[in-house]
XYZ file of C-alpha atoms in Angstrom:
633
model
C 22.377 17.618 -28.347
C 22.956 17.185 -24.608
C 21.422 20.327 -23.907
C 17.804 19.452 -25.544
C 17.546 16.528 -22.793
C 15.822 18.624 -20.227
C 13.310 20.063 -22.806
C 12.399 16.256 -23.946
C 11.816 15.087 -20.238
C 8.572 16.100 -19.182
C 7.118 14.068 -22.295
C 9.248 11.122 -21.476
C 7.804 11.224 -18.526
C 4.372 11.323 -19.900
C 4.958 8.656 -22.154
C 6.484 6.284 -19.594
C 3.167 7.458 -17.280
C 0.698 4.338 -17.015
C 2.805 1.388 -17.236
C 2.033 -2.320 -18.907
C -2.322 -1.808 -17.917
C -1.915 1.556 -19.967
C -0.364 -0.171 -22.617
C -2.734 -2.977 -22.665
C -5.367 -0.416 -22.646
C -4.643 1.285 -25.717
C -3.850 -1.845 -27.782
C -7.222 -3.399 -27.172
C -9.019 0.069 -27.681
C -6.733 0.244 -31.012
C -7.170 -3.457 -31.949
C -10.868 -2.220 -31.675
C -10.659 0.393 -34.053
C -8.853 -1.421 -36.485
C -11.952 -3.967 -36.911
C -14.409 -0.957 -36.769
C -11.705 0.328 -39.835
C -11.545 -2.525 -42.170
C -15.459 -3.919 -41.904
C -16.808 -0.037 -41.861
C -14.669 2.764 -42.484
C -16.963 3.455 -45.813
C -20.152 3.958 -43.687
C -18.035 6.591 -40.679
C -17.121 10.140 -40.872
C -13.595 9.707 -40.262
C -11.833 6.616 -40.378
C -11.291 4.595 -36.935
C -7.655 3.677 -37.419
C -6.960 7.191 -36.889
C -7.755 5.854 -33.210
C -4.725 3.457 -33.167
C -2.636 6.028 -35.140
C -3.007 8.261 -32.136
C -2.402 5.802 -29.491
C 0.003 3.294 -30.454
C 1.645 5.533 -33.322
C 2.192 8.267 -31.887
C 4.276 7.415 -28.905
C 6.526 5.316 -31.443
C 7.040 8.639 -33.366
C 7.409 10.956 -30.467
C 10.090 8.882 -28.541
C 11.738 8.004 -32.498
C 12.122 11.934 -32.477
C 13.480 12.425 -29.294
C 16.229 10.263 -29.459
C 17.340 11.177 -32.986
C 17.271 14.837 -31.591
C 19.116 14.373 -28.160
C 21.345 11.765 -29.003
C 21.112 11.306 -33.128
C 20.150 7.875 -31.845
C 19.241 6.190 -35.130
C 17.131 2.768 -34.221
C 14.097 0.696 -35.241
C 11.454 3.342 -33.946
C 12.664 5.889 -36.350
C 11.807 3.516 -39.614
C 8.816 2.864 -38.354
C 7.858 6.170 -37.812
C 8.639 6.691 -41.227
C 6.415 3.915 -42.618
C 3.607 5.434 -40.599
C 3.938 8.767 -41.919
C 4.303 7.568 -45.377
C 1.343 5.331 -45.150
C -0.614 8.213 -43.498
C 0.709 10.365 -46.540
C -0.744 8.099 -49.259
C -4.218 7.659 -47.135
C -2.988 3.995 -46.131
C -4.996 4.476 -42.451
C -5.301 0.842 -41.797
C -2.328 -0.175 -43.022
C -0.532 3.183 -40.777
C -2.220 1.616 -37.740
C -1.614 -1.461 -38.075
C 1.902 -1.022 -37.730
C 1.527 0.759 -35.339
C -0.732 -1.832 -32.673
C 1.449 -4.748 -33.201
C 4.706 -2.772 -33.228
C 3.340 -1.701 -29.657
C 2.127 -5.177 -29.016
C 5.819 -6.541 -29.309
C 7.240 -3.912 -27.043
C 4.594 -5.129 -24.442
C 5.502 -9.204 -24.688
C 8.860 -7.958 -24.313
C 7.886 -6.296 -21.264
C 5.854 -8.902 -19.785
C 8.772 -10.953 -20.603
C 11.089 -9.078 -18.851
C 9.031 -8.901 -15.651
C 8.679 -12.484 -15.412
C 12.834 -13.090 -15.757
C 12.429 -11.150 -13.029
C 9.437 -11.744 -10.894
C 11.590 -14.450 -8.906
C 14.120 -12.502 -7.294
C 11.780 -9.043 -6.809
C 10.014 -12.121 -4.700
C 13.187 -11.860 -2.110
C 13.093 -8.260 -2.101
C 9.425 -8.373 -1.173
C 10.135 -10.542 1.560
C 12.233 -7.702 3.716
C 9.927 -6.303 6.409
C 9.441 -2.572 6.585
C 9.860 -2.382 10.773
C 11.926 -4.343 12.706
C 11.620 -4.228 16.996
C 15.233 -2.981 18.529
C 15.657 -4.271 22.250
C 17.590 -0.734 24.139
C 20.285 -1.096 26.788
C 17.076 -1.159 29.532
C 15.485 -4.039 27.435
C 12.595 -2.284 26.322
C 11.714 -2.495 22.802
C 10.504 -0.074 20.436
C 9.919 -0.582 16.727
C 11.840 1.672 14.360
C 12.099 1.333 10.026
C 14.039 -1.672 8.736
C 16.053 0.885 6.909
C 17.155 2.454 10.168
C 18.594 -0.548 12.344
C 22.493 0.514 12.972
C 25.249 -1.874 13.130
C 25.521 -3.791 16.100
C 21.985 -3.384 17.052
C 19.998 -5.890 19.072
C 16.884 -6.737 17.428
C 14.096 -9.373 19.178
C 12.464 -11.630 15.948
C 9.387 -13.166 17.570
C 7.748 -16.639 15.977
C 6.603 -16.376 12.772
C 8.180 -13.233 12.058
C 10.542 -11.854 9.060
C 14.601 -11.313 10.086
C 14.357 -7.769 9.321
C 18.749 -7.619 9.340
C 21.782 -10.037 8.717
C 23.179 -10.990 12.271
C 24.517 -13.506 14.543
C 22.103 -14.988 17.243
C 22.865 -13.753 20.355
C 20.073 -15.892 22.429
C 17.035 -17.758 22.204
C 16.686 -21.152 19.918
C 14.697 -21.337 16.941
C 14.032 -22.745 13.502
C 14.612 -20.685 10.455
C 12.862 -21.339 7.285
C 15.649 -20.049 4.678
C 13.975 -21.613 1.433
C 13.134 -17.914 -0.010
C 17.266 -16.752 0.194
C 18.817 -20.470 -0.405
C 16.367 -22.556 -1.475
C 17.084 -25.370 1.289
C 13.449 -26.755 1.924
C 14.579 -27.713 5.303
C 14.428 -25.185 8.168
C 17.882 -24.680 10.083
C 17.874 -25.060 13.565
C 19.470 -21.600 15.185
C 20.944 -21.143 18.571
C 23.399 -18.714 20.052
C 25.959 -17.633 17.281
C 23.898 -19.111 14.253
C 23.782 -16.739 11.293
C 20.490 -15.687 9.953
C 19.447 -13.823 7.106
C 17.410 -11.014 6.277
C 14.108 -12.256 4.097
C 14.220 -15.453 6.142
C 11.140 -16.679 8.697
C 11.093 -17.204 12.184
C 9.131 -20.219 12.309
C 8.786 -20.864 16.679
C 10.960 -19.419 19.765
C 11.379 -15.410 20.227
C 15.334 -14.850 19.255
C 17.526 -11.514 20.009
C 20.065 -10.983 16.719
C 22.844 -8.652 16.829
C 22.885 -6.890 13.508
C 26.092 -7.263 11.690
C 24.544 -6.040 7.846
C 21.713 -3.785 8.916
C 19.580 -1.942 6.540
C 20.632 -1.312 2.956
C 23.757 -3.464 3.087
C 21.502 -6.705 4.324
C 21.178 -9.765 2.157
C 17.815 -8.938 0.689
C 18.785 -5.119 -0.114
C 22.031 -6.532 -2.190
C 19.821 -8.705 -4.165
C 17.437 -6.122 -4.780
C 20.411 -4.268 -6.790
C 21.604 -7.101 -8.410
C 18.495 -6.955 -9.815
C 18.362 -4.181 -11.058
C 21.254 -4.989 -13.106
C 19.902 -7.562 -14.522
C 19.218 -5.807 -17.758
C 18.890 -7.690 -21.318
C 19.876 -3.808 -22.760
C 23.326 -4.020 -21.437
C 24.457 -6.834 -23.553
C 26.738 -6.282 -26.464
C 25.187 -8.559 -29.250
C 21.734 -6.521 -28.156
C 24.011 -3.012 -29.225
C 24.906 -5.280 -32.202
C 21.638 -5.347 -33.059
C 21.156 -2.185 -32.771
C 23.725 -1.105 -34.998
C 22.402 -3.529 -37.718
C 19.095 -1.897 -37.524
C 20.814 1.209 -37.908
C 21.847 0.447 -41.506
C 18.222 -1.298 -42.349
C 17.113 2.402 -41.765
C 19.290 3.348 -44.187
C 18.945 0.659 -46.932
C 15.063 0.865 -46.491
C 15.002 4.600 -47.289
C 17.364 3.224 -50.281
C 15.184 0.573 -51.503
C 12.106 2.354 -51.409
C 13.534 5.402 -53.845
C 14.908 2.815 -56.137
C 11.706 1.082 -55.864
C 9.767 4.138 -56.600
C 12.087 5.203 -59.269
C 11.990 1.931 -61.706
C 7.989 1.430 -60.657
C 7.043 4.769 -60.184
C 4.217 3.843 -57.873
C 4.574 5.483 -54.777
C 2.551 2.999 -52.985
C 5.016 0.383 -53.668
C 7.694 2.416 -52.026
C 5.270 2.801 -49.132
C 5.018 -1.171 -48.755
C 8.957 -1.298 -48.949
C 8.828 0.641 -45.573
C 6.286 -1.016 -44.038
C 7.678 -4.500 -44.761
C 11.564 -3.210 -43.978
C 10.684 -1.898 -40.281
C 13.417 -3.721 -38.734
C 10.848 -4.574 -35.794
C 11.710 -8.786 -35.928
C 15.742 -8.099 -36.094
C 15.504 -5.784 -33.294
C 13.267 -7.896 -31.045
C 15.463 -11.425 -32.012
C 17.667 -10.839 -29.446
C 16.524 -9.177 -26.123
C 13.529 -11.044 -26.048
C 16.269 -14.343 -25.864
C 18.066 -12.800 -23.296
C 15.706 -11.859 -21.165
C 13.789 -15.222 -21.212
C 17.316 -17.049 -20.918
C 17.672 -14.694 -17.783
C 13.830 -15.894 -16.398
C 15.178 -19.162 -16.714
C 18.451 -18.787 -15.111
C 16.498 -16.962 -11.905
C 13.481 -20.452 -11.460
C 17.011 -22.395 -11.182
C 18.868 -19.930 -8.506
C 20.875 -17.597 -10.853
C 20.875 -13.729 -10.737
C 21.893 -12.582 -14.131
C 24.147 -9.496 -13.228
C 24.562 -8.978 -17.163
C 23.244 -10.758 -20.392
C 25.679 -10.565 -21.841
C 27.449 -13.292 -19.551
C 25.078 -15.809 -21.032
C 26.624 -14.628 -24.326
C 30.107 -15.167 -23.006
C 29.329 -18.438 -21.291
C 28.075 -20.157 -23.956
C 31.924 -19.637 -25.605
C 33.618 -21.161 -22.540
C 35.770 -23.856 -22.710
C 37.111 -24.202 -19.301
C 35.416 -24.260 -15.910
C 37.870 -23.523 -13.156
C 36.556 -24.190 -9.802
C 37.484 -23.038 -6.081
C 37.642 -25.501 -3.387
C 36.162 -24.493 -0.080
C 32.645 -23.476 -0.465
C 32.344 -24.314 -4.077
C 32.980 -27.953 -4.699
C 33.449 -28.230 -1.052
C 30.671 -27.559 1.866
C 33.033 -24.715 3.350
C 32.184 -25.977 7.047
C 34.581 -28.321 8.768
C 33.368 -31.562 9.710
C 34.619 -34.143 12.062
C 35.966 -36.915 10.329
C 37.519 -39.123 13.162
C 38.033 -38.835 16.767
C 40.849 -41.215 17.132
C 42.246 -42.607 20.426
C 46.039 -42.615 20.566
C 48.430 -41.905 23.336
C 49.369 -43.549 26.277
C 46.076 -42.041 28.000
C 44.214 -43.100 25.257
C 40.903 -43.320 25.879
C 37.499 -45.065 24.366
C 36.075 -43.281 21.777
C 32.914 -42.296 22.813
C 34.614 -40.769 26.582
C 37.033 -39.429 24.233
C 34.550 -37.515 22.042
C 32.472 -36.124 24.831
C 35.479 -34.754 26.769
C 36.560 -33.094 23.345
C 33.050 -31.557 22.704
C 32.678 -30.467 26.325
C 36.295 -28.688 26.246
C 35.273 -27.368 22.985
C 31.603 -25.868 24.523
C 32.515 -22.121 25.292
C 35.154 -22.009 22.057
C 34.411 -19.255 19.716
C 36.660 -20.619 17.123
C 35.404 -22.233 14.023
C 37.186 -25.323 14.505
C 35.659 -25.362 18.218
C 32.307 -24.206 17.147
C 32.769 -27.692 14.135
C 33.225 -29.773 16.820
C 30.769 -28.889 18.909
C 28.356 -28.943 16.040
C 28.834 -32.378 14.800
C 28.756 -33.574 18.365
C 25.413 -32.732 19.019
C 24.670 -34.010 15.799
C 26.090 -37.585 16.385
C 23.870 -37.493 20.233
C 27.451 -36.773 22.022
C 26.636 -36.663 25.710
C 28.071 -32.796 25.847
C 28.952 -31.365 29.949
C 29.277 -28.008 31.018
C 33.078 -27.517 31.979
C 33.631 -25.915 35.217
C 36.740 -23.859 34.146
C 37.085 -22.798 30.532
C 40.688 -20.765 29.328
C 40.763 -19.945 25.322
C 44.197 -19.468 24.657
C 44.548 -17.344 20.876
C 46.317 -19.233 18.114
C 46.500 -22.547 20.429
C 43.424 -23.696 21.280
C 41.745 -24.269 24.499
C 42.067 -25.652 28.292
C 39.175 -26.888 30.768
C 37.656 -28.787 33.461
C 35.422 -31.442 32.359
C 33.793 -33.736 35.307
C 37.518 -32.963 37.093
C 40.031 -33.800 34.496
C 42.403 -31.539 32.883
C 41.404 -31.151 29.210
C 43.824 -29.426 26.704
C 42.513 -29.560 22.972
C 44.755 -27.540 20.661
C 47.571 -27.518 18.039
C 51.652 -29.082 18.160
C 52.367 -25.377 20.082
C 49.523 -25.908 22.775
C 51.212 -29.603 23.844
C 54.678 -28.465 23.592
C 53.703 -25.415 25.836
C 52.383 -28.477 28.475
C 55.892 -30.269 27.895
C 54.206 -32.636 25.370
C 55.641 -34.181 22.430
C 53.483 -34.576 19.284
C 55.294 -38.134 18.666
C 53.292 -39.427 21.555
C 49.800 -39.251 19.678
C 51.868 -40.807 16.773
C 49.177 -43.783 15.322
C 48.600 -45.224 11.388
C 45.165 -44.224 11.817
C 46.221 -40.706 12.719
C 49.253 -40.604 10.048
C 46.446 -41.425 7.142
C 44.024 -38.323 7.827
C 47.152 -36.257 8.050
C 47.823 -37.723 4.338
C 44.775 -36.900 3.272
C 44.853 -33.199 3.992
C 42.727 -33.364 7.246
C 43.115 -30.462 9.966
C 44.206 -32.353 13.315
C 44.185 -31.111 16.746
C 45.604 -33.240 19.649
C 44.208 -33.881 22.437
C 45.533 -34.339 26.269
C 44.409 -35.729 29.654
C 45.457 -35.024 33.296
C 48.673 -33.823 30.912
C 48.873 -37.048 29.025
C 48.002 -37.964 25.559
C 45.191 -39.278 24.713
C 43.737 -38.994 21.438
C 43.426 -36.603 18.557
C 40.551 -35.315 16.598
C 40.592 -34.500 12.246
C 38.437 -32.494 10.406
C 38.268 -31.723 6.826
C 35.835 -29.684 4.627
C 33.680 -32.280 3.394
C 33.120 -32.329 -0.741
C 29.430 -31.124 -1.974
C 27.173 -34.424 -2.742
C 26.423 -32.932 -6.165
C 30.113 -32.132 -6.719
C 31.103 -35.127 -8.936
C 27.622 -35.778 -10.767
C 28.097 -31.854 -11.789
C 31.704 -31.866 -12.604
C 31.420 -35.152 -14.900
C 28.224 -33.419 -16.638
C 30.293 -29.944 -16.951
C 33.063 -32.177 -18.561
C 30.201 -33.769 -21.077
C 29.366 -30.402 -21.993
C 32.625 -30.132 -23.582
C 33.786 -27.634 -20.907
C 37.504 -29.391 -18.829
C 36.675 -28.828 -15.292
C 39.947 -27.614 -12.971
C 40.663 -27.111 -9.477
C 42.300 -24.099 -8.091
C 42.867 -24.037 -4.285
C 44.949 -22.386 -1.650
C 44.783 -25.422 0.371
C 47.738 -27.883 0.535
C 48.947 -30.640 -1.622
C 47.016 -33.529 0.322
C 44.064 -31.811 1.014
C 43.422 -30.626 -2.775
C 44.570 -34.196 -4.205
C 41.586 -35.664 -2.099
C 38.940 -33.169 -2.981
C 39.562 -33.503 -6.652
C 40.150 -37.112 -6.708
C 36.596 -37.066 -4.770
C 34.823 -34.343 -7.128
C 36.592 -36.392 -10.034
C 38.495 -33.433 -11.543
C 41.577 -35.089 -13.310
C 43.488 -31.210 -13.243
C 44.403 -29.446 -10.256
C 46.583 -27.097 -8.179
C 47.294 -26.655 -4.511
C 48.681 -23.892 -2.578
C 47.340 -21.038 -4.762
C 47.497 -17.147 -3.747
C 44.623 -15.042 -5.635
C 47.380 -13.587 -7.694
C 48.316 -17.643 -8.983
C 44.660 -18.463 -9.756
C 44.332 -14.978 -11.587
C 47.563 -15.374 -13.678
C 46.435 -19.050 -14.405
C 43.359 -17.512 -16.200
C 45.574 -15.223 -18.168
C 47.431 -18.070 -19.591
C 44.791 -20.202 -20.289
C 42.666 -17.838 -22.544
C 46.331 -16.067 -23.885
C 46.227 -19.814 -25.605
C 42.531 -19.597 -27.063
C 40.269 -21.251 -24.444
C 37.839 -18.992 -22.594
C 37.558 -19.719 -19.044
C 34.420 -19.654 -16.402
C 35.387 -18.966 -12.868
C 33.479 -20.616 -9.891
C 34.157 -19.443 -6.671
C 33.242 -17.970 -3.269
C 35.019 -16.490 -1.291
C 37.139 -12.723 -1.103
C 40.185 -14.343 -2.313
C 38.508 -15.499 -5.279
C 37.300 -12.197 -6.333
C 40.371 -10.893 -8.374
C 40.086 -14.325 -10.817
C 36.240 -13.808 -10.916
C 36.839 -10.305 -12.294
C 39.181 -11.312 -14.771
C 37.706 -14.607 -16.240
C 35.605 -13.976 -19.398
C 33.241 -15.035 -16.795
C 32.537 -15.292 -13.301
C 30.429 -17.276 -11.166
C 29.834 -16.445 -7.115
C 28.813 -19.546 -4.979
C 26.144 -18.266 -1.798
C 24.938 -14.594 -3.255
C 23.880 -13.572 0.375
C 27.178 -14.146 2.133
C 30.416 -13.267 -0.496
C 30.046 -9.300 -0.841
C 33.385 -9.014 -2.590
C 33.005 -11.791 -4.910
C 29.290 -11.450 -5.768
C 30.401 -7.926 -6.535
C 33.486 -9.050 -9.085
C 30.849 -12.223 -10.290
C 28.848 -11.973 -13.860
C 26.178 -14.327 -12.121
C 25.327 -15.065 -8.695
C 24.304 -18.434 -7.624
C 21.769 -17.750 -5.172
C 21.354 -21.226 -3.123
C 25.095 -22.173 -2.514
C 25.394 -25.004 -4.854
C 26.899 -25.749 -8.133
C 24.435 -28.123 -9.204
C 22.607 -26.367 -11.148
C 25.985 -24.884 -13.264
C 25.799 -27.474 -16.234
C 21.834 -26.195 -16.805
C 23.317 -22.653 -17.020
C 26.497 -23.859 -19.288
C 23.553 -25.475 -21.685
C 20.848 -22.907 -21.342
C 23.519 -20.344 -23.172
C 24.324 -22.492 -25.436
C 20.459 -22.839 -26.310
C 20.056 -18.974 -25.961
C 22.504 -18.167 -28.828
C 20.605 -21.063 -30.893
C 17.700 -19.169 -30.759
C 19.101 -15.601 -31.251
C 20.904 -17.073 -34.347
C 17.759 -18.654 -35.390
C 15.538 -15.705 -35.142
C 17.776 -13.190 -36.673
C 17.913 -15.141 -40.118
C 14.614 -16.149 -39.905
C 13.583 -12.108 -39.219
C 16.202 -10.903 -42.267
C 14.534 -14.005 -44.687
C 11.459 -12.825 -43.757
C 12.496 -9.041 -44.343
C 14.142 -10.027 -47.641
C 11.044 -11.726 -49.069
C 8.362 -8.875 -48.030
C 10.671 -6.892 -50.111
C 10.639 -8.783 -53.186
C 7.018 -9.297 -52.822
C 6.199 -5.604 -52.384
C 8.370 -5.050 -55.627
C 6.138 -7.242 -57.853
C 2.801 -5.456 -56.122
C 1.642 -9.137 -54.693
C 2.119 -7.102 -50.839
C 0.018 -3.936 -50.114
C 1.403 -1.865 -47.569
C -1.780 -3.709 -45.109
C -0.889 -6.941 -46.073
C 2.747 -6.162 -45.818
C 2.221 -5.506 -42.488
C 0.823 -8.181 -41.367
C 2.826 -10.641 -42.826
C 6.068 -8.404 -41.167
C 5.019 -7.892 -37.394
C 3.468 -11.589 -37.576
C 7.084 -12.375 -37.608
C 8.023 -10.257 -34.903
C 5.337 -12.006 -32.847
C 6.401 -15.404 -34.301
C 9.908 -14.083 -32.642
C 8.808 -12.968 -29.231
C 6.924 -16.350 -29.099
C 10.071 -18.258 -30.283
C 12.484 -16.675 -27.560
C 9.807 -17.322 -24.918
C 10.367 -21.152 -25.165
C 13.363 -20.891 -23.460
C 11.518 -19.552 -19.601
C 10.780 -23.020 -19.538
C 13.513 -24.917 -21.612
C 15.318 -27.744 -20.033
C 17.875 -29.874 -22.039
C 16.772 -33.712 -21.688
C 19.564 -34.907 -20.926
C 20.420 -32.552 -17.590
C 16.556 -33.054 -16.952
């Protein structure tokens, strides 16, 4: 059957030629001929519904044949196609197109459905500029194709442009409005060795980025295929579906013999078909999906598969990483703490610290310097500046001798950690904090700690995930202290410290060996092998976490987890409706029947009163693009 694909191709193509306008087109030109059929048919040549026949019935019968003959794919189009030729056969032309336009009708809600799921995200796509300017070793600047930037390119982003590539700020100080990628309505202030995104806008001050995900492999261009996976068709209770109407062809063609047989009125067989067309049963469940996907995306989800909503709706356990998840993922300052027999004031303390910590290019440096600025720390340019790897760093700051670093730094100055020993000091190292010592003219003096401070939403989400029915856990690689505090903070009552990928994976295993399916939340590499092997997986910050968006089921697209118990009840909802609409569309097929037996349904009537359910359907599953439980709300 393989080998009759490339014969069947040029019609596909002609078929799929035109798009939703064509489609819309020849529904309202066949809707048209249907009216001129049933109020004048008597007084015309040839009877008008022969118009909609041609249009809408005949693509339904040409692609019906040309998957039962290339892949002896046996679905709903094929038992419609048989109505319409019966009907045809017994001079039912109204009743023949009929079928036909609102058969073609549902396919096109679906469609229009489908492109608003995903209208959001094709949004970020969209936003990716075509050109982008490269600055050349000379510093002149020439404009080349987004697509063509190479890695480690300089590109200039003047105000009120697009960032045409992921990079890193190499100078120049800016704004960036990032609400299109993250949805923060704030713009972020960038400076020398800020991140910025592809998709995001420049709003004042010319900036030079140095491209670290040019071109297809930027932030935009990885949503753009998650898109594209973000397909109703792949999920299995839509192949379910299929497989039911499968036998419906099958025990259609049955009932309308025996129907035939103990009436032996052939146009009472013909109404069996119309009424059985499986056209309701088929529609029940995409058309859920794909709205419950439209949903997801207005609240910052990419669907990779719908069938994760399937899954997710079955969970019973939410396991969630710590840094980046129900933690910020950016080190904060907690205290700068005076100790030491140098010990200084605070605020002479701090600034030192931050001006030591000016030229650092390490993240705990780069913290510090952050939140500094951000407190109004009077910051000075040191006049000697030494990074020294795995310690931390020495300078000159207004003529004093700064050394900010770990235990090995002061012991390589002849210092002993017991001399910054203070209770203040001894409680942040309880709690889990980072601390780095800091030293004066070769004295202590003080000591600075810094922790990962927990998400805002973290504990209102976690106690609604736990309301949902769903136990929240914490799984962390960080240390005893550190993960006690979080998840006393985020108020998760289970957790465990210290975990390697291959410990939160093998956690998962157990838990659904014993019969309780497990969501995993997380963000980082590390997390990827347990997102892969949950029965589902959830990536925190879709532009930044290649590896784990990659192992994910979903993709939150703005960083946070807020929005997680929406999702947990929106799938919950989805399979309420795709329960709901397949009995209602088998009732509805199982009474059309009966009434076609006793003659009250003519294969017209029939019809009607079958594809109104369809639409009734369609309409049904399209609630849920805008559903919101109350009690999230």
């Amino acid at each position: 059957m393989e080998s009759l694909k490339p014969y069947f191709e040029p019609l596909e193509n002609l078929l799929g030629k035109g798009g939703v306008r064509k489609d819309i087109v020849f529904i309202l030109i066949s809707a048209a001929a249907l009216l001129a059929s049933f109020f004048a048919s008597d007084s015309l040549p040839i009877d008008p519904a022969w118009l909609a026949v041609l249009l809408c019935g005949v693509p339904i019968v040409i692609e019906a044949v040309i998957a039962l003959v290339t892949e002896f794919d046996v679905k709903a189009d094929l038992l419609v196609s048989i109505a319409l030729i019966a009907a045809l056969a017994v001079g039912q032309f109204f009743a023949a197109g009929e079928v036909a336009v609102i058969m073609q009708l549902g396919g096109l809600l679906e469609e229009l459905t489908v492109g608003r799921a995903q209208r959001g995200i094709r949004k970020l796509v969209e936003l990716t500029p075509r050109t982008a300017r490269v600055v050349g070793e000379n510093g002149e600047e020439r404009e080349i194709a987004a697509d063509d930037v190479q890695l480690g390119a300089l590109v200039r982003v003047l105000p009120g442009e697009t960032v045409p590539v992921d990079g890193v700020v190499v100078s120049g100080n800016t704004s960036i409005d990032e609400s299109a990628v993250t949805g923060e309505p704030m713009p972020q202030d960038k400076q020398p060795g800020s991140e910025v995104s592809s998709g995001t806008s420049n709003q004042f001050g010319a900036i030079d980025v140095r491209a670290t995900r040019p071109g297809q492999d930027s932030s935009i261009q990885r949503m753009a295929r998650l898109v594209q996976s973000a397909d109703a068709g792949k999920a299995k209770i839509v192949r379910l579906a299929d497989r039911w109407a499968t036998w419906i062809v099958v025990g259609a063609l049955t009932a309308a013999v025996a129907v035939y047989m103990v009436t032996g009125e052939i146009l009472r067989a013909v109404t069996v078909l119309v009424v059985f067309c499986p056209c309701s049963l088929v529609l029940a469940t995409p058309t859920a999906i794909v709205a419950a996907i439209g949903n997801a995306t207005k609240h910052g989800f990419l669907v990779k598969e719908g069938d994760a909503l399937e899954r997710l709706a079955r969970v019973k356990c939410a396991i969630f990483d710590k840094t980046g998840t129900i933690t910020e993922g950016k080190p904060q300052v907690s205290a700068v703490i005076p100790c030491g027999v140098n010990a200084l004031c605070q605020t002479r303390l701090y600034t030192l610290l931050a001006s030591a910590e000016l030229r650092s290019e390490h993240p705990l440096g780069r913290a510090v310097v952050r939140c500094a600025r951000a407190e109004g720390v009077d910051l000075r340019e040191p006049s000697a500046f030494e990074m020294k790897p795995g310690l931390g760093v020495i300078a000159e700051i207004d003529g004093e001798h700064v050394a900010v670093g770990n235990v090995a730094l002061m012991s390589e100055s002849g210092l002993s950690v017991a001399l910054w020993e203070c209770e203040s000091l001894a409680s942040h190292r309880d709690a889990g904090d980072t601390i780095a010592y800091i030293a004066v003219d070769g004295k202590a003096a003080g000591a600075v700690a810094l922790s990962d401070t927990v998400r805002r939403e973290s504990r209102h989400t976690v106690r609604q995930v736990r309301e949902s029915g769903v136990q929240p856990v914490l799984l962390t690689g960080d240390n005893e202290a550190a993960s006690r505090t979080v998840a006393d903070a985020a108020g998760i009552l289970e957790f465990s410290a210290s975990c390697k990928p291959e410990d939160k994976m093998r956690y998962i295993e157990r838990t659904e060996r014993e019969g309780t399916p497990c969501v995993m939340i997380g963000d980082g590499i590390n997390d990827a092998p347990a997102l892969k092997r949950a029965f589902v997986g959830i990536a925190v910050g879709g532009v930044g976490s290649d590896v784990a968006v990659e192992a994910a089921d979903l993709v939150i697209v703005n960083g946070g987890i807020s929005e997680v118990p929406h999702l947990l009840a929106l799938s919950r909802q989805m399979i309420r409706r795709i329960k709901a609409n397949l009995t209602f569309s088998m009732a509805l097929n199982f009474a059309a029947i009966i009434l076609a037996f006793l003659a009250v349904l003519d294969p017209v009537s029939g019809a009607l009163v079958h594809n109104c359910g369809s639409v009734f359907v369609i309409v049904n599953s399209a609630f849920l693009l805008r559903w919101s439980p109350k009690r999230l709300a």
